[in-house]
Each structure stands twice: as C-alpha cells, then as structure tokens.
Short mmCIF file of C-alpha atoms in Angstrom, two decimals:
data_model
loop_
_atom_site.label_atom_id
_atom_site.label_comp_id
_atom_site.label_asym_id
_atom_site.label_seq_id
_atom_site.Cartn_x
_atom_site.Cartn_y
_atom_site.Cartn_z
CA ALA A 8 -18.10 18.36 -46.98
CA ARG A 9 -14.99 19.57 -45.17
CA GLN A 10 -12.97 16.55 -46.27
CA GLN A 11 -11.71 17.99 -49.53
CA ARG A 12 -9.13 20.34 -48.12
CA GLY A 13 -8.30 21.97 -51.44
CA SER A 14 -7.24 18.71 -53.01
CA ASP A 15 -8.28 19.55 -56.54
CA HIS A 16 -8.00 23.22 -56.02
CA GLY A 17 -4.38 22.99 -54.98
CA ARG A 18 -3.42 21.74 -58.42
CA SER A 19 -4.05 25.04 -60.15
CA ILE A 20 -1.70 26.87 -57.79
CA PRO A 21 1.79 27.01 -59.30
CA LYS A 22 4.77 26.02 -57.17
CA ILE A 23 6.70 29.12 -56.26
CA ASP A 24 10.46 29.13 -56.17
CA HIS A 25 11.21 31.09 -53.01
CA ASP A 26 14.83 31.78 -53.88
CA HIS A 27 13.89 33.15 -57.28
CA LEU A 28 11.24 35.32 -55.66
CA LEU A 29 13.73 36.76 -53.18
CA MET A 30 16.30 37.42 -55.88
CA THR A 31 13.74 39.16 -58.05
CA ALA A 32 12.73 41.40 -55.16
CA GLN A 33 16.38 42.27 -54.53
CA LYS A 34 16.87 43.23 -58.18
CA ILE A 35 13.85 45.50 -58.05
CA GLY A 36 15.24 46.98 -54.86
CA GLY A 37 14.00 46.28 -51.40
CA ARG A 38 13.88 43.42 -49.01
CA ALA A 39 11.65 40.41 -49.27
CA GLU A 40 10.79 38.18 -46.40
CA ILE A 41 8.94 34.89 -46.57
CA LYS A 42 6.82 33.96 -43.58
CA ALA A 43 5.04 30.68 -43.15
CA ALA A 44 1.29 31.05 -43.10
CA PRO A 45 -0.72 28.32 -41.38
CA GLY A 46 -2.76 26.34 -43.89
CA ARG A 47 -1.93 28.54 -46.85
CA GLY A 48 1.72 27.97 -47.65
CA PHE A 49 3.40 31.29 -47.03
CA TRP A 50 3.12 35.05 -47.02
CA LEU A 51 5.54 37.18 -48.99
CA VAL A 52 6.37 40.38 -47.16
CA TRP A 53 8.16 42.84 -49.37
CA HIS A 54 9.64 46.08 -48.08
CA PRO A 55 10.45 48.26 -51.08
CA SER A 56 13.33 50.64 -50.62
CA PRO A 57 12.32 54.29 -50.76
CA ILE A 58 13.02 55.88 -54.12
CA VAL A 59 15.55 58.64 -53.63
#
C-alpha cells in the first residue's frame, strides 16, 4: 500500500516558480527564504517587514 508515494496525487500540485515567489514577497515587503523540506519539496519562510 505504501508503494504509491503520491504518484497520482502529485499531479494536482502546481509547479511553483521559486524566483517569482521570492520577487513577489520582496514587492510586498519582507524577506522570503526557501528551505528544502525532506519528502515534500520545500518550505517557504517569509519574514514580513514590520509596518512603520
């Protein structure tokens, strides 16, 4: 039962353009960081800048 490691379920997950994601976060303000996550692709860590 463990053989299907998300083979059909991976298809519904859209490919994410990391560069676009980082640029969008910069436009909003803040700092985005992409960290690899074992078995799940990646984590997006976003540090919003404090609103002054």
